[in-house]
Tab-separated table of C-alpha atoms and ligand atoms in Angstrom:
chain	number	residue	atom	x	y	z
W	29	UNK	CA	-16.363	-10.389	0.777
W	30	UNK	CA	-19.457	-9.275	2.571
W	31	UNK	CA	-18.318	-7.201	5.911
W	32	UNK	CA	-19.754	-5.750	8.785
W	33	UNK	CA	-18.766	-2.355	9.743
W	34	UNK	CA	-19.349	-0.955	13.070
W	35	UNK	CA	-19.892	2.814	12.857
W	36	UNK	CA	-18.787	5.056	15.455
W	37	UNK	CA	-21.477	6.747	15.891
W	38	UNK	CA	-21.027	10.722	15.792
W	39	UNK	CA	-22.206	11.094	12.283
W	40	UNK	CA	-24.086	7.968	10.904
W	41	UNK	CA	-25.000	9.583	7.359
W	42	UNK	CA	-21.282	10.337	7.151
W	43	UNK	CA	-19.589	7.224	8.476
W	44	UNK	CA	-21.657	5.521	6.180
W	45	UNK	CA	-20.921	7.535	2.990
W	46	UNK	CA	-17.146	7.437	4.108
W	47	UNK	CA	-17.051	3.524	3.677
W	48	UNK	CA	-19.021	4.236	0.069
W	49	UNK	CA	-16.456	6.445	-0.813
W	50	UNK	CA	-13.523	4.179	-0.196
W	51	UNK	CA	-14.837	1.011	-1.813
W	52	UNK	CA	-13.007	0.556	-4.772
W	53	UNK	CA	-15.701	0.127	-6.924
W	54	UNK	CA	-19.689	-0.046	-6.346
W	55	UNK	CA	-20.394	-2.868	-3.954
W	56	UNK	CA	-22.607	-5.605	-5.101
W	57	UNK	CA	-24.609	-5.162	-2.030
W	58	UNK	CA	-24.869	-2.425	0.671
W	59	UNK	CA	-27.273	-1.570	3.596
W	60	UNK	CA	-27.366	0.039	6.774
W	61	UNK	CA	-29.249	-1.296	9.507
W	62	UNK	CA	-29.073	0.918	12.603
W	63	UNK	CA	-25.273	1.884	13.051
W	64	UNK	CA	-24.288	-0.958	10.910
W	65	UNK	CA	-23.542	-1.251	7.560
W	66	UNK	CA	-23.212	-4.632	5.792
W	67	UNK	CA	-21.319	-4.607	2.164
W	68	UNK	CA	-19.813	-6.462	-0.102
W	69	UNK	CA	-15.611	-4.789	-0.147
W	70	UNK	CA	-12.630	-4.693	0.675
W	71	UNK	CA	-10.161	-1.738	1.077
W	72	UNK	CA	-7.705	-0.370	3.511
W	73	UNK	CA	-9.738	-0.530	6.430
W	74	UNK	CA	-7.314	1.602	8.752
W	75	UNK	CA	-7.760	4.719	6.622
W	76	UNK	CA	-11.438	4.581	8.631
W	77	UNK	CA	-12.318	7.630	11.056
W	78	UNK	CA	-16.030	6.865	11.671
W	79	UNK	CA	-16.163	3.032	11.876
W	80	UNK	CA	-14.766	1.367	15.412
W	81	UNK	CA	-14.507	-2.206	13.603
W	82	UNK	CA	-14.843	-4.534	10.592
W	83	UNK	CA	-15.823	-7.897	10.516
W	84	UNK	CA	-16.167	-10.608	7.668
W	85	UNK	CA	-19.907	-11.267	7.543
W	86	UNK	CA	-20.642	-14.872	8.695
W	87	UNK	CA	-24.793	-14.809	8.885
W	88	UNK	CA	-27.884	-12.621	10.277
W	89	UNK	CA	-30.527	-13.774	12.632
W	90	UNK	CA	-33.396	-12.427	14.974
W	91	UNK	CA	-33.455	-12.882	18.599
W	92	UNK	CA	-35.959	-15.963	18.051
W	93	UNK	CA	-33.612	-17.798	15.657
W	94	UNK	CA	-30.032	-17.011	17.073
W	95	UNK	CA	-29.224	-20.225	18.837
W	96	UNK	CA	-30.372	-22.745	16.127
W	97	UNK	CA	-28.313	-20.525	13.201
W	98	UNK	CA	-25.546	-20.859	15.812
W	99	UNK	CA	-25.793	-24.360	15.733
W	100	UNK	CA	-26.069	-24.820	12.111
W	101	UNK	CA	-23.463	-22.616	11.131
W	102	UNK	CA	-20.100	-24.265	9.862
W	103	UNK	CA	-17.415	-23.156	12.505
W	104	UNK	CA	-14.968	-25.072	11.145
W	105	UNK	CA	-14.755	-23.019	7.987
W	106	UNK	CA	-13.284	-19.705	9.977
W	107	UNK	CA	-12.025	-21.614	13.159
W	108	UNK	CA	-8.268	-20.673	13.708
W	109	UNK	CA	-6.359	-22.126	16.756
W	110	UNK	CA	-8.667	-20.468	19.386
W	111	UNK	CA	-11.560	-18.256	19.982
W	112	UNK	CA	-13.806	-15.690	21.701
W	113	UNK	CA	-17.387	-14.895	21.734
W	114	UNK	CA	-18.607	-11.151	22.555
W	115	UNK	CA	-21.957	-9.780	22.761
W	116	UNK	CA	-21.678	-6.125	21.031
W	117	UNK	CA	-24.862	-4.073	21.851
W	118	UNK	CA	-25.083	-0.845	19.222
W	119	UNK	CA	-27.691	0.074	20.316
W	120	UNK	CA	-29.532	-0.389	23.937
W	121	UNK	CA	-31.089	-3.412	23.045
W	122	UNK	CA	-32.621	-6.039	25.627
W	123	UNK	CA	-31.054	-9.245	24.847
W	124	UNK	CA	-30.927	-12.213	27.494
W	125	UNK	CA	-28.708	-14.868	26.019
W	126	UNK	CA	-24.873	-14.973	27.880
W	127	UNK	CA	-21.995	-14.880	25.839
W	128	UNK	CA	-20.701	-18.217	27.146
W	129	UNK	CA	-24.272	-20.367	26.041
W	130	UNK	CA	-23.972	-19.154	22.647
W	131	UNK	CA	-20.182	-20.244	22.795
W	132	UNK	CA	-20.865	-23.704	23.579
W	133	UNK	CA	-22.265	-23.559	19.846
W	134	UNK	CA	-18.608	-22.920	18.448
W	135	UNK	CA	-17.159	-25.624	21.232
W	136	UNK	CA	-19.294	-28.060	20.421
W	137	UNK	CA	-18.606	-28.155	16.998
W	138	UNK	CA	-15.020	-27.419	15.954
W	139	UNK	CA	-12.530	-30.231	16.246
W	140	UNK	CA	-10.037	-28.971	18.946
W	141	UNK	CA	-11.873	-26.202	20.925
W	142	UNK	CA	-9.924	-23.914	22.635
W	143	UNK	CA	-11.176	-20.258	24.764
W	144	UNK	CA	-8.938	-17.101	24.879
W	145	UNK	CA	-10.445	-14.178	26.075
W	146	UNK	CA	-8.201	-11.597	25.373
W	147	UNK	CA	-6.086	-12.915	22.410
W	148	UNK	CA	-8.051	-15.131	20.418
W	149	UNK	CA	-7.070	-15.704	16.813
W	150	UNK	CA	-10.744	-16.019	15.927
W	151	UNK	CA	-12.731	-13.191	17.363
W	152	UNK	CA	-16.393	-13.773	16.750
W	153	UNK	CA	-19.244	-11.236	17.844
W	154	UNK	CA	-22.788	-11.226	18.155
W	155	UNK	CA	-23.534	-7.436	17.207
W	156	UNK	CA	-27.147	-6.575	18.491
W	157	UNK	CA	-29.613	-4.050	16.112
W	158	UNK	CA	-32.788	-2.624	17.070
W	159	UNK	CA	-33.362	-4.559	13.763
W	160	UNK	CA	-31.559	-7.231	13.465
W	161	UNK	CA	-28.459	-9.254	14.847
W	162	UNK	CA	-25.395	-9.796	12.702
W	163	UNK	CA	-22.685	-12.580	13.479
W	164	UNK	CA	-19.348	-11.437	12.131
W	165	UNK	CA	-15.638	-12.437	12.748
W	166	UNK	CA	-13.740	-9.394	13.675
W	167	UNK	CA	-11.165	-8.484	11.132
W	168	UNK	CA	-10.349	-5.211	12.395
W	169	UNK	CA	-10.556	-2.585	15.338
W	170	UNK	CA	-9.746	0.753	15.278
W	171	UNK	CA	-5.925	1.820	17.329
W	172	UNK	CA	-5.866	5.081	15.502
W	173	UNK	CA	-5.632	7.622	18.301
W	174	UNK	CA	-7.274	10.374	17.287
W	175	UNK	CA	-7.619	12.077	20.681
W	176	UNK	CA	-3.462	11.755	21.294
W	177	UNK	CA	-3.573	13.986	17.879
W	178	UNK	CA	-5.822	16.825	18.782
W	179	UNK	CA	-4.257	20.281	18.225
W	180	UNK	CA	-3.487	21.315	21.914
W	181	UNK	CA	-1.748	18.208	22.153
W	182	UNK	CA	0.337	18.829	18.769
W	183	UNK	CA	3.955	20.865	19.142
W	184	UNK	CA	2.669	23.765	17.371
W	185	UNK	CA	-0.968	23.885	18.853
W	186	UNK	CA	-3.551	26.184	16.827
W	187	UNK	CA	-7.371	26.982	18.094
W	188	UNK	CA	-8.986	26.786	14.880
W	189	UNK	CA	-7.504	23.391	14.080
W	190	UNK	CA	-10.347	20.792	13.530
W	191	UNK	CA	-10.512	17.829	15.614
W	192	UNK	CA	-8.299	15.137	13.772
W	193	UNK	CA	-10.931	12.271	13.805
W	194	UNK	CA	-13.594	14.768	11.292
W	195	UNK	CA	-10.137	15.981	9.397
W	196	UNK	CA	-9.553	12.445	8.455
W	197	UNK	CA	-12.808	11.538	7.866
W	198	UNK	CA	-13.325	14.628	5.406
W	199	UNK	CA	-10.378	13.687	3.533
W	200	UNK	CA	-11.841	10.242	2.994
W	201	UNK	CA	-14.605	11.714	1.813
W	202	UNK	CA	-13.168	12.812	-1.283
W	203	UNK	CA	-12.397	9.259	-2.082
W	204	UNK	CA	-8.554	10.050	-2.273
W	205	UNK	CA	-7.039	7.376	-4.159
W	206	UNK	CA	-3.595	6.073	-3.683
W	207	UNK	CA	-0.828	8.371	-6.069
W	208	UNK	CA	-3.055	11.504	-5.760
W	209	UNK	CA	-2.162	14.516	-4.099
W	210	UNK	CA	-4.265	15.983	-0.914
W	211	UNK	CA	-4.125	19.860	-1.147
W	212	UNK	CA	-5.490	21.951	1.686
W	213	UNK	CA	-5.649	25.676	0.457
W	214	UNK	CA	-6.142	27.399	4.083
W	215	UNK	CA	-3.958	24.889	5.806
W	216	UNK	CA	-3.300	26.823	8.925
W	217	UNK	CA	-1.422	24.958	11.436
W	218	UNK	CA	-1.717	21.613	8.965
W	219	UNK	CA	-4.569	19.253	10.638
W	220	UNK	CA	-6.189	18.503	7.282
W	221	UNK	CA	-2.370	17.469	5.928
W	222	UNK	CA	-1.244	15.422	8.965
W	223	UNK	CA	-3.880	13.265	8.797
W	224	UNK	CA	-3.546	12.606	5.154
W	225	UNK	CA	0.182	12.523	5.615
W	226	UNK	CA	-0.091	9.742	8.694
W	227	UNK	CA	-2.560	7.907	5.805
W	228	UNK	CA	1.061	8.135	3.777
W	229	UNK	CA	-0.625	10.615	0.924
W	230	UNK	CA	1.397	13.314	-0.327
W	231	UNK	CA	0.185	16.683	0.305
W	232	UNK	CA	0.049	20.245	-0.627
W	233	UNK	CA	-0.617	23.053	1.766
W	234	UNK	CA	-1.372	26.772	1.251
W	235	UNK	CA	-1.985	29.607	3.876
W	236	UNK	CA	-1.683	33.317	3.093
W	237	UNK	CA	0.009	33.544	6.821
W	238	UNK	CA	3.802	32.637	6.859
W	239	UNK	CA	3.396	32.484	11.038
W	240	UNK	CA	0.287	29.583	10.457
W	241	UNK	CA	2.955	27.763	7.769
W	242	UNK	CA	5.842	27.431	9.791
W	243	UNK	CA	3.341	25.958	12.786
W	244	UNK	CA	2.170	23.417	10.022
W	245	UNK	CA	5.795	22.465	9.566
W	246	UNK	CA	6.681	21.459	12.782
W	247	UNK	CA	3.420	19.518	13.191
W	248	UNK	CA	4.059	17.598	10.092
W	249	UNK	CA	7.897	17.388	11.193
W	250	UNK	CA	6.801	16.331	14.617
W	251	UNK	CA	4.596	13.485	13.424
W	252	UNK	CA	7.313	12.060	10.587
W	253	UNK	CA	4.595	12.732	7.837
W	254	UNK	CA	6.728	12.559	4.641
W	255	UNK	CA	6.061	14.226	1.202
W	256	UNK	CA	4.522	17.619	2.256
W	257	UNK	CA	5.014	20.895	0.319
W	258	UNK	CA	3.723	24.199	2.113
W	259	UNK	CA	3.639	27.530	0.568
W	260	UNK	CA	2.874	31.288	1.014
W	261	UNK	CA	-0.586	31.571	-1.440
W	262	UNK	CA	-3.937	33.871	-1.214
W	263	UNK	CA	-6.245	30.729	-1.878
W	264	UNK	CA	-8.444	32.814	-3.897
W	265	UNK	CA	-5.982	32.988	-6.318
W	266	UNK	CA	-4.799	29.509	-6.577
W	267	UNK	CA	-1.420	28.975	-8.327
W	268	UNK	CA	-1.898	25.478	-9.533
W	269	UNK	CA	-3.804	22.559	-10.483
W	270	UNK	CA	-4.793	20.424	-7.591
W	271	UNK	CA	-5.936	16.812	-7.638
W	272	UNK	CA	-8.454	16.687	-4.447
W	273	UNK	CA	-9.137	19.113	-2.043
W	274	UNK	CA	-10.251	19.145	1.705
W	275	UNK	CA	-10.325	22.324	3.649
W	276	UNK	CA	-11.282	24.438	6.543
W	277	UNK	CA	-12.691	27.728	5.400
W	278	UNK	CA	-11.656	30.851	7.785
W	279	UNK	CA	-14.525	32.423	9.377
W	280	UNK	CA	-14.966	35.054	11.880
W	281	UNK	CA	-17.504	36.007	13.393
W	282	UNK	CA	-18.593	39.909	12.992
W	283	UNK	CA	-21.243	40.761	10.382
W	284	UNK	CA	-18.376	42.856	8.415
W	285	UNK	CA	-16.554	40.044	8.655
W	286	UNK	CA	-19.409	37.823	7.318
W	287	UNK	CA	-19.385	40.167	4.201
W	288	UNK	CA	-15.864	39.819	3.391
W	289	UNK	CA	-15.682	36.185	4.267
W	290	UNK	CA	-18.899	35.327	1.103
W	291	UNK	CA	-16.313	37.586	-1.083
W	292	UNK	CA	-13.306	35.727	-0.502
W	293	UNK	CA	-15.378	32.152	-0.350
W	294	UNK	CA	-16.726	33.168	-3.707
W	295	UNK	CA	-13.299	33.992	-4.999
W	296	UNK	CA	-11.789	30.832	-4.185
W	297	UNK	CA	-14.934	28.362	-5.098
W	298	UNK	CA	-14.028	30.511	-8.525
W	299	UNK	CA	-10.404	29.743	-8.579
W	300	UNK	CA	-11.059	26.077	-7.451
W	301	UNK	CA	-13.431	25.643	-10.412
W	302	UNK	CA	-10.275	26.176	-12.829
W	303	UNK	CA	-7.813	24.345	-10.752
W	304	UNK	CA	-9.595	21.580	-9.289
W	305	UNK	CA	-9.077	17.899	-10.794
W	306	UNK	CA	-11.193	15.555	-8.779
W	307	UNK	CA	-13.174	16.160	-5.997
W	308	UNK	CA	-13.161	18.584	-2.880
W	309	UNK	CA	-14.568	18.543	0.472
W	310	UNK	CA	-15.312	22.169	1.899
W	311	UNK	CA	-16.202	23.005	5.338
W	312	UNK	CA	-18.341	25.903	6.083
W	313	UNK	CA	-19.428	27.664	9.167
W	314	UNK	CA	-23.066	27.331	9.471
W	315	UNK	CA	-24.030	31.180	9.591
W	316	UNK	CA	-22.993	31.262	6.054
W	317	UNK	CA	-25.365	30.238	3.579
W	318	UNK	CA	-23.196	28.133	1.197
W	319	UNK	CA	-25.465	27.188	-1.182
W	320	UNK	CA	-26.356	30.131	-2.928
W	321	UNK	CA	-22.118	30.619	-3.222
W	322	UNK	CA	-21.846	27.137	-4.881
W	323	UNK	CA	-24.784	27.502	-7.120
W	324	UNK	CA	-22.812	30.248	-9.093
W	325	UNK	CA	-20.149	27.729	-9.837
W	326	UNK	CA	-19.890	24.850	-12.138
W	327	UNK	CA	-19.691	22.674	-9.116
W	328	UNK	CA	-22.565	20.332	-8.014
W	329	UNK	CA	-22.972	18.858	-4.437
W	330	UNK	CA	-22.664	15.634	-4.372
W	331	UNK	CA	-23.079	15.120	-0.915
W	332	UNK	CA	-23.584	17.159	2.556
W	333	UNK	CA	-23.773	16.400	6.175
W	334	UNK	CA	-23.297	18.822	9.068
W	335	UNK	CA	-21.115	18.217	12.031
W	336	UNK	CA	-22.327	19.801	15.579
W	337	UNK	CA	-19.404	21.312	17.399
W	338	UNK	CA	-21.234	23.327	20.077
W	339	UNK	CA	-24.492	25.775	20.326
W	340	UNK	CA	-22.953	28.558	18.272
W	341	UNK	CA	-21.264	26.558	15.788
W	342	UNK	CA	-22.125	23.502	13.706
W	343	UNK	CA	-19.703	23.314	10.284
W	344	UNK	CA	-21.303	22.341	7.115
W	345	UNK	CA	-19.209	19.311	5.439
W	346	UNK	CA	-19.664	19.654	1.420
W	347	UNK	CA	-18.492	17.184	-1.129
W	348	UNK	CA	-18.160	18.952	-4.402
W	349	UNK	CA	-17.585	17.996	-7.567
W	350	UNK	CA	-18.229	19.334	-11.436
W	351	UNK	CA	-20.798	19.097	-13.249
R	27	SAM	C1	-9.667	27.711	10.072
R	27	SAM	S1	-7.978	27.992	9.570
R	27	SAM	C2	-7.777	26.475	8.786
R	27	SAM	C3	-6.963	25.537	9.909
R	27	SAM	C4	-6.169	24.074	9.389
R	27	SAM	N1	-7.048	23.247	9.314
R	27	SAM	C5	-5.921	23.590	10.934
R	27	SAM	O1	-5.817	22.376	11.210
R	27	SAM	O2	-5.093	24.351	11.361
R	27	SAM	C6	-8.305	28.604	8.024
R	27	SAM	C7	-6.526	29.510	7.681
R	27	SAM	O3	-6.727	30.199	6.780
R	27	SAM	C8	-5.798	31.075	6.342
R	27	SAM	N2	-6.361	32.058	5.142
R	27	SAM	C9	-6.907	32.812	5.119
R	27	SAM	N3	-7.237	33.941	4.221
R	27	SAM	C10	-6.569	33.274	3.400
R	27	SAM	C11	-6.369	33.223	1.677
R	27	SAM	N4	-7.270	34.342	1.687
R	27	SAM	N5	-5.818	32.353	1.199
R	27	SAM	C12	-4.756	31.112	2.147
R	27	SAM	N6	-5.131	31.106	3.479
R	27	SAM	C13	-5.936	32.023	4.041
R	27	SAM	C14	-5.663	31.573	7.359
R	27	SAM	O4	-4.176	31.855	7.589
R	27	SAM	C15	-6.088	30.286	8.549
R	27	SAM	O5	-4.768	29.628	8.895
């Protein structure tokens, strides 16, 4: 089934890659127009971090032929009980049609038309982008409240924990399928493990610091995450094979630490090469050039994104698989 994905806008390339990673097979069709992806697929949409809404694709139009296409479309095919029509401006597009005028095309055609602006069964949206207009029936709207799970609001807060939305997107970029385990070898207070746990994946977390492992346990318990295992290990020597990895590497800022960090990352990557079964998403700080470190391994960079945090930190998000 062809769907429309309305991306949430923090990082469009990464949002697109998240959808692609979660498609169970290569979609027959795939295109991105501004902040909208059109793709033939089906999966558990609530997993998505960087998509706001998902629709069944009905048709595409231009501002010139929209009325004509609205009139011609067979609304009875997709109509259920009652409807609403909303214009979603996905850019800052000038558009002069009124919702009520466009809704008349549906009203005039369906057998027992009824409007319910709040709780309609058939929610039709006209999605405006710079290049095209897409018309879809809303099937999923994100309700995951990432803001409420930000580190400082958890029972065991820690300043190094990444934003839950970013954590979830990075897990999804690995494509982590049902039945496989997610490992965070530098798990800290458990932010990444928590998102994986909330998506009902089993997780394994390692950290060198007992105190951090205790914080992680508190956080995971508080959110009732099930099926996690936390162990104290030095992840430059991973103790076992791991299916999928998502991790935010430790970092400091002084030059002495930078030298040490390069060594730590190199040793970790070497150990990961021996133990990774499928894919890994590693988050590097931008002040360390990760490319030469990865070049020394048997990993290939499948995809790479940067995520701006503040003027002195951008995170480089790197998807690795074996060559
Ligand atoms: C950036 S933090 C991870 C934050 C984590 N994602 C969270 O949500 O809290 C990095 C973590 O790596 C741990 N660490 C540093 N060196 C390590 C090593 N050699 N092996 C395992 N963990 C290590 C630190 O104790 C720290 O908790």
